[in-house]
mmCIF file of C-alpha atoms in Angstrom:
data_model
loop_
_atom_site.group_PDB
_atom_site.id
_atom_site.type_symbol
_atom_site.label_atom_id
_atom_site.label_comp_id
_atom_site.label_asym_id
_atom_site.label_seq_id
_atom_site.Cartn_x
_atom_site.Cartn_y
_atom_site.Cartn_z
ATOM 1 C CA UNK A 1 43.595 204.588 -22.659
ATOM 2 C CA UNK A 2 43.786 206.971 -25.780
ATOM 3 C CA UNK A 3 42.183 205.102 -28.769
ATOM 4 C CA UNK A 4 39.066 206.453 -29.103
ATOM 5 C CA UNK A 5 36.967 203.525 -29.881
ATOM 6 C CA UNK A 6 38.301 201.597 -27.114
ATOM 7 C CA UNK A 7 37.471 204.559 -24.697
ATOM 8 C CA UNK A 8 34.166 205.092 -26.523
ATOM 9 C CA UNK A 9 33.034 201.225 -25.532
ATOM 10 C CA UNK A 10 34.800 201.618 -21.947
ATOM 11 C CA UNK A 11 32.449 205.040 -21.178
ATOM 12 C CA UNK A 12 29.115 204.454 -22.855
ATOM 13 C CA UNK A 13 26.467 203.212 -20.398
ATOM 14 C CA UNK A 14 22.601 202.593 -20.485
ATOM 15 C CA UNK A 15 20.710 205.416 -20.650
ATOM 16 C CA UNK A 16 17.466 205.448 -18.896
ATOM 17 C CA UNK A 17 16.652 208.861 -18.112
ATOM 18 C CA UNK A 18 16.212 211.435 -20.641
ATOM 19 C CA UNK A 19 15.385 215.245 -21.091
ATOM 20 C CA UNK A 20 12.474 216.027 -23.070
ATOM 21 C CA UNK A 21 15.601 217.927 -25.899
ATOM 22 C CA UNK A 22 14.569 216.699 -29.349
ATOM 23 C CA UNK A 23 17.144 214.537 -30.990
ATOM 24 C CA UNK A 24 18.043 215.891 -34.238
ATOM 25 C CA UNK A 25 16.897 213.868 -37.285
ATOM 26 C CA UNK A 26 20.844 214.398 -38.557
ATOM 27 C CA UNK A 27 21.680 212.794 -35.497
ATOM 28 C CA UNK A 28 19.055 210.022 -35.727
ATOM 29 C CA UNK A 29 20.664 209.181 -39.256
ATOM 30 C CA UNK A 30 24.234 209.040 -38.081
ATOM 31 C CA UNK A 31 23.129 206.091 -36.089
ATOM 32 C CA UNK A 32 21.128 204.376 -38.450
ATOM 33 C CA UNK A 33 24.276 204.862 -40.748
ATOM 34 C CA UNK A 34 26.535 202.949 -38.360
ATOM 35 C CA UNK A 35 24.144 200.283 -37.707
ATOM 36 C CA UNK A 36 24.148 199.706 -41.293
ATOM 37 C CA UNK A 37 27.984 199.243 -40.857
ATOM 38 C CA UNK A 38 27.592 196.302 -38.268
ATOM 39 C CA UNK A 39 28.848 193.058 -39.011
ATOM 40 C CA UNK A 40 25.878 190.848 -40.388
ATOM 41 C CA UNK A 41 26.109 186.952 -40.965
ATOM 42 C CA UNK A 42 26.655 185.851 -44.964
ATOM 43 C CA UNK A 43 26.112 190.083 -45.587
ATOM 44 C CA UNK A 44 22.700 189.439 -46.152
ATOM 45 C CA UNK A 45 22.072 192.544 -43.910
ATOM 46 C CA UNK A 46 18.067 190.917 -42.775
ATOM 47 C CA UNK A 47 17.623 193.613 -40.103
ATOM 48 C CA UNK A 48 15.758 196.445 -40.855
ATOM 49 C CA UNK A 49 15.553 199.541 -38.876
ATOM 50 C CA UNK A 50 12.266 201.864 -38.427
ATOM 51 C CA UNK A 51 12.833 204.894 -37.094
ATOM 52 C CA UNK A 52 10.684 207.958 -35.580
ATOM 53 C CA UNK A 53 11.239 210.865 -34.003
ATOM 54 C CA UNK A 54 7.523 211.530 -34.085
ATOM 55 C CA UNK A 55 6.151 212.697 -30.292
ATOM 56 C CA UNK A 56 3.112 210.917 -30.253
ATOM 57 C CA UNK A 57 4.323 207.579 -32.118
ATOM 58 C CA UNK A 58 6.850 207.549 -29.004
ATOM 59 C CA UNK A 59 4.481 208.138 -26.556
ATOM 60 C CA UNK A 60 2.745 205.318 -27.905
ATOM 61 C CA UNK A 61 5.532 203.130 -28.535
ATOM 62 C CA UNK A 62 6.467 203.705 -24.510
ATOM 63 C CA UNK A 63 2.945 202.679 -23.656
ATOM 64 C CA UNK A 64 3.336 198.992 -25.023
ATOM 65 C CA UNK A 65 6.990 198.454 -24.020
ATOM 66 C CA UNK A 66 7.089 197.960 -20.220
ATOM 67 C CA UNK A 67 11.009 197.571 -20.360
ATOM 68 C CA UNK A 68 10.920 201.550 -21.405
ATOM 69 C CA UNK A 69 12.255 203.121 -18.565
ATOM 70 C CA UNK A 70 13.632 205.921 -20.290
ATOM 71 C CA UNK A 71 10.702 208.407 -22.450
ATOM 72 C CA UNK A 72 13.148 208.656 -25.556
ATOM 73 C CA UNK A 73 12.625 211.557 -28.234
ATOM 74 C CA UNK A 74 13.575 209.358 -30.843
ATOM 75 C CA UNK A 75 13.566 205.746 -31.483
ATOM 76 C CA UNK A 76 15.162 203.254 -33.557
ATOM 77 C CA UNK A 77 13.428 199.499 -33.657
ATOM 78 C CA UNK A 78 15.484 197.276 -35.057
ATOM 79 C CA UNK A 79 13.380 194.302 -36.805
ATOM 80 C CA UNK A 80 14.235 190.981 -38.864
ATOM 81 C CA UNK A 81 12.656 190.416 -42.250
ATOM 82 C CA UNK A 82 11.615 186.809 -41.475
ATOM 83 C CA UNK A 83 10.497 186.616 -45.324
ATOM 84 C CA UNK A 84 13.698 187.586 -46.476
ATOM 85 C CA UNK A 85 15.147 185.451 -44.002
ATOM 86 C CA UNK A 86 13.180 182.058 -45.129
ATOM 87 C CA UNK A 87 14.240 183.200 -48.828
ATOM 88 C CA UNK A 88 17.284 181.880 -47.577
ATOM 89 C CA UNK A 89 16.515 179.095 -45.931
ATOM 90 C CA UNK A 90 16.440 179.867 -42.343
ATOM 91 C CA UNK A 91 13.956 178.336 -40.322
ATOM 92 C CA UNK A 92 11.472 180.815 -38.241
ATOM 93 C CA UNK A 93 13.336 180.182 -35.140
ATOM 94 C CA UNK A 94 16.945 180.236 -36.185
ATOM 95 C CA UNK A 95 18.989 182.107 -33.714
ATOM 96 C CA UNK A 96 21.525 184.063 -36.213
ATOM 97 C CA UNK A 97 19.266 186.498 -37.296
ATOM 98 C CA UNK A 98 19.234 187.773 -33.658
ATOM 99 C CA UNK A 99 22.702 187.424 -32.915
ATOM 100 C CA UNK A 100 22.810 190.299 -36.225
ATOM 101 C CA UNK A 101 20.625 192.349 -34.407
ATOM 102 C CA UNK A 102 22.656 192.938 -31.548
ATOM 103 C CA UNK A 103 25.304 193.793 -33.027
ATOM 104 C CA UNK A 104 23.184 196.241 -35.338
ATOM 105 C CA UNK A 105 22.373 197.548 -31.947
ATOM 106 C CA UNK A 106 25.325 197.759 -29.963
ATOM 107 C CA UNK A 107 26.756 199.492 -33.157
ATOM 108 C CA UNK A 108 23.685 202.021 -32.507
ATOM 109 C CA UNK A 109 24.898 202.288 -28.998
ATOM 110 C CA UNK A 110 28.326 203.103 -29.506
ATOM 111 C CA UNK A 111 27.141 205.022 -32.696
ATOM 112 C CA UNK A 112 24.837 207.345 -30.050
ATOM 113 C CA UNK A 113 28.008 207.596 -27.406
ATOM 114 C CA UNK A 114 29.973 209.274 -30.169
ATOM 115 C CA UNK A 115 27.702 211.717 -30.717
ATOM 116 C CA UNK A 116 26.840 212.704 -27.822
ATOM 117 C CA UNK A 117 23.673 211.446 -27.129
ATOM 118 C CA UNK A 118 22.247 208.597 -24.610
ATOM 119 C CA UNK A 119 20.811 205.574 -25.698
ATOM 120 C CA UNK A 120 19.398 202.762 -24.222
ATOM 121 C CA UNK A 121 18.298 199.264 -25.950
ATOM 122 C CA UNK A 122 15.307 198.059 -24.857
ATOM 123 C CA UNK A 123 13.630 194.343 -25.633
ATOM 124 C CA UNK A 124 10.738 193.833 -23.366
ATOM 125 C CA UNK A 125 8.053 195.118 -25.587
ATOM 126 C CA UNK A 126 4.869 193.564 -27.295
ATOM 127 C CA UNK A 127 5.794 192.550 -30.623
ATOM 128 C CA UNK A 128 2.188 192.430 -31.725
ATOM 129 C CA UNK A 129 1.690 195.699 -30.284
ATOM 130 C CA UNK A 130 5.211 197.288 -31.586
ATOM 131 C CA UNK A 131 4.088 196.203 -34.967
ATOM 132 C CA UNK A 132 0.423 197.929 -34.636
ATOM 133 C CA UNK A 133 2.394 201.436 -33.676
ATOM 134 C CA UNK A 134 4.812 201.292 -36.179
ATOM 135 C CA UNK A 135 2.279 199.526 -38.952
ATOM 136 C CA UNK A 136 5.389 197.442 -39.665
ATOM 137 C CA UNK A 137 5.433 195.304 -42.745
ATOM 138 C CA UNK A 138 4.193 191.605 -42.779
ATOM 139 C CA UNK A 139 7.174 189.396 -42.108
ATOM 140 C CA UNK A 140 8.868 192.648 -40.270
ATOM 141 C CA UNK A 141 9.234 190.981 -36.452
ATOM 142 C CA UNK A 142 10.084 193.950 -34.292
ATOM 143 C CA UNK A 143 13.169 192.870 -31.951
ATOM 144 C CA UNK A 144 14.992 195.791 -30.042
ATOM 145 C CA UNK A 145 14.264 199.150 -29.904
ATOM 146 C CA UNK A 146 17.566 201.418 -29.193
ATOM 147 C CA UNK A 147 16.104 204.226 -27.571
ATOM 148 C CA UNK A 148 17.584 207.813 -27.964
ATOM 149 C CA UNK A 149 18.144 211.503 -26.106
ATOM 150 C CA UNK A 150 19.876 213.414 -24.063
ATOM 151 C CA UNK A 151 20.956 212.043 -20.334
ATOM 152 C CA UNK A 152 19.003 213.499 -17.457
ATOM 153 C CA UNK A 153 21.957 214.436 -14.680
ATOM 154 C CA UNK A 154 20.951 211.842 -12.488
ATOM 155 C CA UNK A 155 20.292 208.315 -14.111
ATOM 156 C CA UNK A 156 18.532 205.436 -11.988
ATOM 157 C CA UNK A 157 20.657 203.043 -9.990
ATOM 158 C CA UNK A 158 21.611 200.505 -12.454
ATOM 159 C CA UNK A 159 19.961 196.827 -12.141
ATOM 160 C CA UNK A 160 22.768 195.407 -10.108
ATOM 161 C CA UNK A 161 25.516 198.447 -9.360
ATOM 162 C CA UNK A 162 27.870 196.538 -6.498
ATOM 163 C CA UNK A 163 28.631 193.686 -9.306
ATOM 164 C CA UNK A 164 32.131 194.912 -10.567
ATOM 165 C CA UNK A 165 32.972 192.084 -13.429
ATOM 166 C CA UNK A 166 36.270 192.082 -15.067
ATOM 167 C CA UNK A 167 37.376 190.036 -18.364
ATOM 168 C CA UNK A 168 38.361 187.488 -16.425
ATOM 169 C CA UNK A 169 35.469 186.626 -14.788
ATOM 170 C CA UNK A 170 33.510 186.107 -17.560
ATOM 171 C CA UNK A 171 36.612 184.250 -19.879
ATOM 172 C CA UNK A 172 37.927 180.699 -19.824
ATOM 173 C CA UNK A 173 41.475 179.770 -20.862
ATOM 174 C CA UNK A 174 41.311 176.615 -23.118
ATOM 175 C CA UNK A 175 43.695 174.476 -22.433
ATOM 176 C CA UNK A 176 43.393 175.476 -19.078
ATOM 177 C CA UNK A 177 46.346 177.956 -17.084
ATOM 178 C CA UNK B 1 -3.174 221.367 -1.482
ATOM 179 C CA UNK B 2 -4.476 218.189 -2.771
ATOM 180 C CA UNK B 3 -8.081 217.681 -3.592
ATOM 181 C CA UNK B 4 -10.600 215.641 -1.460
ATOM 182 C CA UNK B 5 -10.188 211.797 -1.351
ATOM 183 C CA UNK B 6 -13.487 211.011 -3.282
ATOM 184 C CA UNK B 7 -11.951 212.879 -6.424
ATOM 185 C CA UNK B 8 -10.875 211.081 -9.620
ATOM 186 C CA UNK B 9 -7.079 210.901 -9.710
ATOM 187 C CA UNK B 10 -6.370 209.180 -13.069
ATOM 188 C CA UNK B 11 -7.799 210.102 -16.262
ATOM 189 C CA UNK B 12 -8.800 208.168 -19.459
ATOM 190 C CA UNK B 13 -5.358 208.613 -20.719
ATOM 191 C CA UNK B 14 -3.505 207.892 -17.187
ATOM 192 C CA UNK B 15 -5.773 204.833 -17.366
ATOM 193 C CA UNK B 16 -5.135 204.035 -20.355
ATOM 194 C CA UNK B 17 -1.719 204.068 -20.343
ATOM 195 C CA UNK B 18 -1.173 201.890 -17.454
ATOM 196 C CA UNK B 19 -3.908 199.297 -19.413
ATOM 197 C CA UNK B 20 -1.440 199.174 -21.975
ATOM 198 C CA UNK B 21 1.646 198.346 -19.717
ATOM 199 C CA UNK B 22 -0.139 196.009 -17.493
ATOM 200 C CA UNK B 23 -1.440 194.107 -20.514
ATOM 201 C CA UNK B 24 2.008 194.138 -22.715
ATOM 202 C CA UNK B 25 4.097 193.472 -19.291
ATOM 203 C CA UNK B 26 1.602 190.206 -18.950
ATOM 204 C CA UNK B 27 3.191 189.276 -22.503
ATOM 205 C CA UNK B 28 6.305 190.456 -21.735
ATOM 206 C CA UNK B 29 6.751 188.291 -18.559
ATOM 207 C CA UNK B 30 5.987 185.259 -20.314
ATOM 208 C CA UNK B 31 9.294 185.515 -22.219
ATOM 209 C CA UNK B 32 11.207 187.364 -19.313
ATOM 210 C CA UNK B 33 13.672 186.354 -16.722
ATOM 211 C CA UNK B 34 11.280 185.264 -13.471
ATOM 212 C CA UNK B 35 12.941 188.231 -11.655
ATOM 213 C CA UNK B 36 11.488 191.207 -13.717
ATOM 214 C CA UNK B 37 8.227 189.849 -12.339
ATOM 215 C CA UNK B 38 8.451 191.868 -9.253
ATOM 216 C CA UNK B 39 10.139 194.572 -11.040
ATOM 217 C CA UNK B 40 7.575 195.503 -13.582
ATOM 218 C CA UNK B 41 4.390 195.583 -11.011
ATOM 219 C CA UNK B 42 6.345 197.675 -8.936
ATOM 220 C CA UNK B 43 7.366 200.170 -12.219
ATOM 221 C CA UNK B 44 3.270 199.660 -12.896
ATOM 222 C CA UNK B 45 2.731 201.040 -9.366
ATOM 223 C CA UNK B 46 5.431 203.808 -9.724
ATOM 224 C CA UNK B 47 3.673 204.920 -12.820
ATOM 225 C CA UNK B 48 0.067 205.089 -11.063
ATOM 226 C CA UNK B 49 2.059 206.968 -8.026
ATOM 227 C CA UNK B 50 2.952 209.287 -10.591
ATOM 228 C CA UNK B 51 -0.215 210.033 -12.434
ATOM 229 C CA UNK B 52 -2.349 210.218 -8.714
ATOM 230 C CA UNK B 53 0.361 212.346 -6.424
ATOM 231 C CA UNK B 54 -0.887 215.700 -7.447
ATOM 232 C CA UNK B 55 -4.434 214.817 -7.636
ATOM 233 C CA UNK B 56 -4.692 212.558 -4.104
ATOM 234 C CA UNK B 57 -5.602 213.085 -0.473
ATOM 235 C CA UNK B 58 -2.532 213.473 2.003
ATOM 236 C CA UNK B 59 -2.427 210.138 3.087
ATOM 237 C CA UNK B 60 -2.356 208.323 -0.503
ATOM 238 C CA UNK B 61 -0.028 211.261 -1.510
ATOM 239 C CA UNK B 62 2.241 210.446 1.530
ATOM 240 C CA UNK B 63 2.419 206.613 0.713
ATOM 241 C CA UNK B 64 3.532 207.485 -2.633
ATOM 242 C CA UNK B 65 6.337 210.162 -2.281
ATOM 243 C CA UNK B 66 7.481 208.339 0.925
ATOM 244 C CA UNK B 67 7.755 204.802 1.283
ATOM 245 C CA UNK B 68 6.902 203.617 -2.684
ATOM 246 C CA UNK B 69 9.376 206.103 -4.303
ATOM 247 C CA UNK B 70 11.792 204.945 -1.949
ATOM 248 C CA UNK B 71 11.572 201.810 -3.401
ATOM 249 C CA UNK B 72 14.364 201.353 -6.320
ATOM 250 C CA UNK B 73 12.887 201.465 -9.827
ATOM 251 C CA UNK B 74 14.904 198.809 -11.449
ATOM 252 C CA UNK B 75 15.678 197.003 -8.060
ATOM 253 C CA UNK B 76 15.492 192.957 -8.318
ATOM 254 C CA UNK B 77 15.340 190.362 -5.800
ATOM 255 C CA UNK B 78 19.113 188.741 -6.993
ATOM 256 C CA UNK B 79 22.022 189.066 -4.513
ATOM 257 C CA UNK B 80 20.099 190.466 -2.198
ATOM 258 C CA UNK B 81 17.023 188.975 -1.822
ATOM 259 C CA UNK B 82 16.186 189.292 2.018
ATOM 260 C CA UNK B 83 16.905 193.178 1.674
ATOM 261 C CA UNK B 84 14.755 193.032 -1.690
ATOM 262 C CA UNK B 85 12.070 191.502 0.715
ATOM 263 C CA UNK B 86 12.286 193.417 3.374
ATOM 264 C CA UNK B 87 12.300 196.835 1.640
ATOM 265 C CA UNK B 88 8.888 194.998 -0.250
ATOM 266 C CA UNK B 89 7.414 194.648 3.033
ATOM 267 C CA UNK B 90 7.683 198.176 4.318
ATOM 268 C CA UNK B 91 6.206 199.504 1.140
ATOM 269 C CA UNK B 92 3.108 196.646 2.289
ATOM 270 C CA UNK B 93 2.841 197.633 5.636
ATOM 271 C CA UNK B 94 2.854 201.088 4.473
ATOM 272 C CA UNK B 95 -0.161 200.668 1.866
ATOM 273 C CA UNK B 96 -2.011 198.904 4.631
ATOM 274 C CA UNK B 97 -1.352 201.689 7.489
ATOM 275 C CA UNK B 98 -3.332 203.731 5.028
ATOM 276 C CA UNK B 99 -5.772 200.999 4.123
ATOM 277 C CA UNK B 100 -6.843 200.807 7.597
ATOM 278 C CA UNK B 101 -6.624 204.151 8.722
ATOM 279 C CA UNK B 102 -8.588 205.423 5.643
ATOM 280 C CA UNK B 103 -11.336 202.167 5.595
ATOM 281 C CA UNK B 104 -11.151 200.566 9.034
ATOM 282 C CA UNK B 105 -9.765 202.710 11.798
ATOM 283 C CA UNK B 106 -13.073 202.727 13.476
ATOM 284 C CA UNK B 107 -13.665 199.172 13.800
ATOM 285 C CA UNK B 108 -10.381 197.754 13.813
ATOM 286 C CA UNK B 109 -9.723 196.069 16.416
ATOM 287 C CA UNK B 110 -7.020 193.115 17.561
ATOM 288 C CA UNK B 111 -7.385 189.848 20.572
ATOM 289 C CA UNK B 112 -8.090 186.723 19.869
ATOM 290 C CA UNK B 113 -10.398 185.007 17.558
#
């Protein structure tokens, strides 16, 4: 395979071991740059990304996110405006607005792999909490934090390593072959 | 050389920290897949094996760089849940070796009741 952005999404994986190597802040805003890039429904672009390469904001940040794995050295938390988002007309619970975020994030994910730098998304946080840490905004809902650094050698087993899934197994013809 | 077994292995922050996972992971889980359950007590215990290793007696220090770590981080009970259960229950029997040899060796005893 030669083209470089297929490759790119065939190689990355989930980081979730890191070295304690800062991530540069140049770095840091080559990501947030793509994830600006990422498709967003209507262009309204709701997501908003807070970002911190601050030691003790993601020490912090780690302590209220049990799906942290990984002890990042910088951090980007992707969150929906839910005001802007009712200025619209979507309801509270209307499941676009996180259908933008992941692509925001894999975008940030890809964005990382280019680089050369690991990154790992992680959702199982306290929102409440995530928005203490990072004194979000009102109407700022914290939703998934891509988590950046450089790759320890060895990485953990991943969740479910024997599963090998092609395209197939996960695709359905219509009409049917 | 580890210190005594009455010494304090954690400290405010250790504690601290694990407070804050234990209490987000309670939120968390409410929201998660049923199969993280598992999963995040047994990353909660990995991080208290982590913060009490250097500061615990040999036979807490043995549970935790032997049978514990051995258990996988980010394992779930999914395709294989009897080996999930099974590797779960050595970790158990483990703990309660120590349990009873550190609280109950001298009276311990097993016949009928």
């Amino acid at each position: 395979m030669t083209d470089p952005v297929l490759a790119a999404i065939r190689s990355r994986r989930v980081v979730r071991a890191m070295t304690e190597e800062p991530v540069g802040r140049d770095t840091v805003e080559a990501v947030l740059d793509a994830g600006r890039w990422a498709p967003t429904a209507g262009n309204r672009h709701l997501q908003r990304f807070v970002a911190t390469v601050d030691p003790g904001t993601l020490r912090v940040l780690r302590m209220v996110s049990p799906g942290m794995i990984q002890r990042p050295t910088a951090a980007v938390t992707i969150c929906v405006d839910r005001a802007s988002a009712e200025a619209y007309g979507f309801r509270p619970d209307a499941p676009g607005l996180s259908v933008d975020v992941g692509t925001a994030a894999a975008t940030m994910l890809l964005a990382a792999h280019a680089l050369g730098v690991g990154a790992g998304p992680v959702s199982s946080f306290s929102r409440a909490a995530v928005g203490v840490v990072l004194a979000l905004p009102a109407g700022w809902v914290p939703e998934l934090i891509v988590c950046l650094g450089h790759p320890e050698a060895v990485q953990p087993p991943a969740l479910n390593p024997r599963r090998a899934l092609g395209w197939q197994d996960l695709t359905t013809w219509v009409p049917a072959e | 050389m580890r210190r005594m077994s009455a010494a304090w292995v954690l400290d405010e922050d250790d504690a601290l920290e694990l407070l804050a996972y234990l209490v987000t992971a309670a939120r968390t889980q409410v929201d998660e897949a049923a199969e993280y359950g598992p999963m995040r007590l047994l990353t909660a215990a990995h991080r208290l094996a982590e913060k009490i290793d250097s500061r615990s007696s040999d036979g807490t220090g043995a549970l935790v760089d032997g049978p514990l770590r051995r258990m996988p981080l980010l394992a779930v009970p999914r395709d294989d849940r009897d080996g999930y259960v099974a590797r779960l229950d050595e970790v158990c029997r483990s703990v309660a070796e120590l349990l009873v040899a550190r609280y109950a060796s001298a009276s311990a005893t097993t016949g009928p009741v």
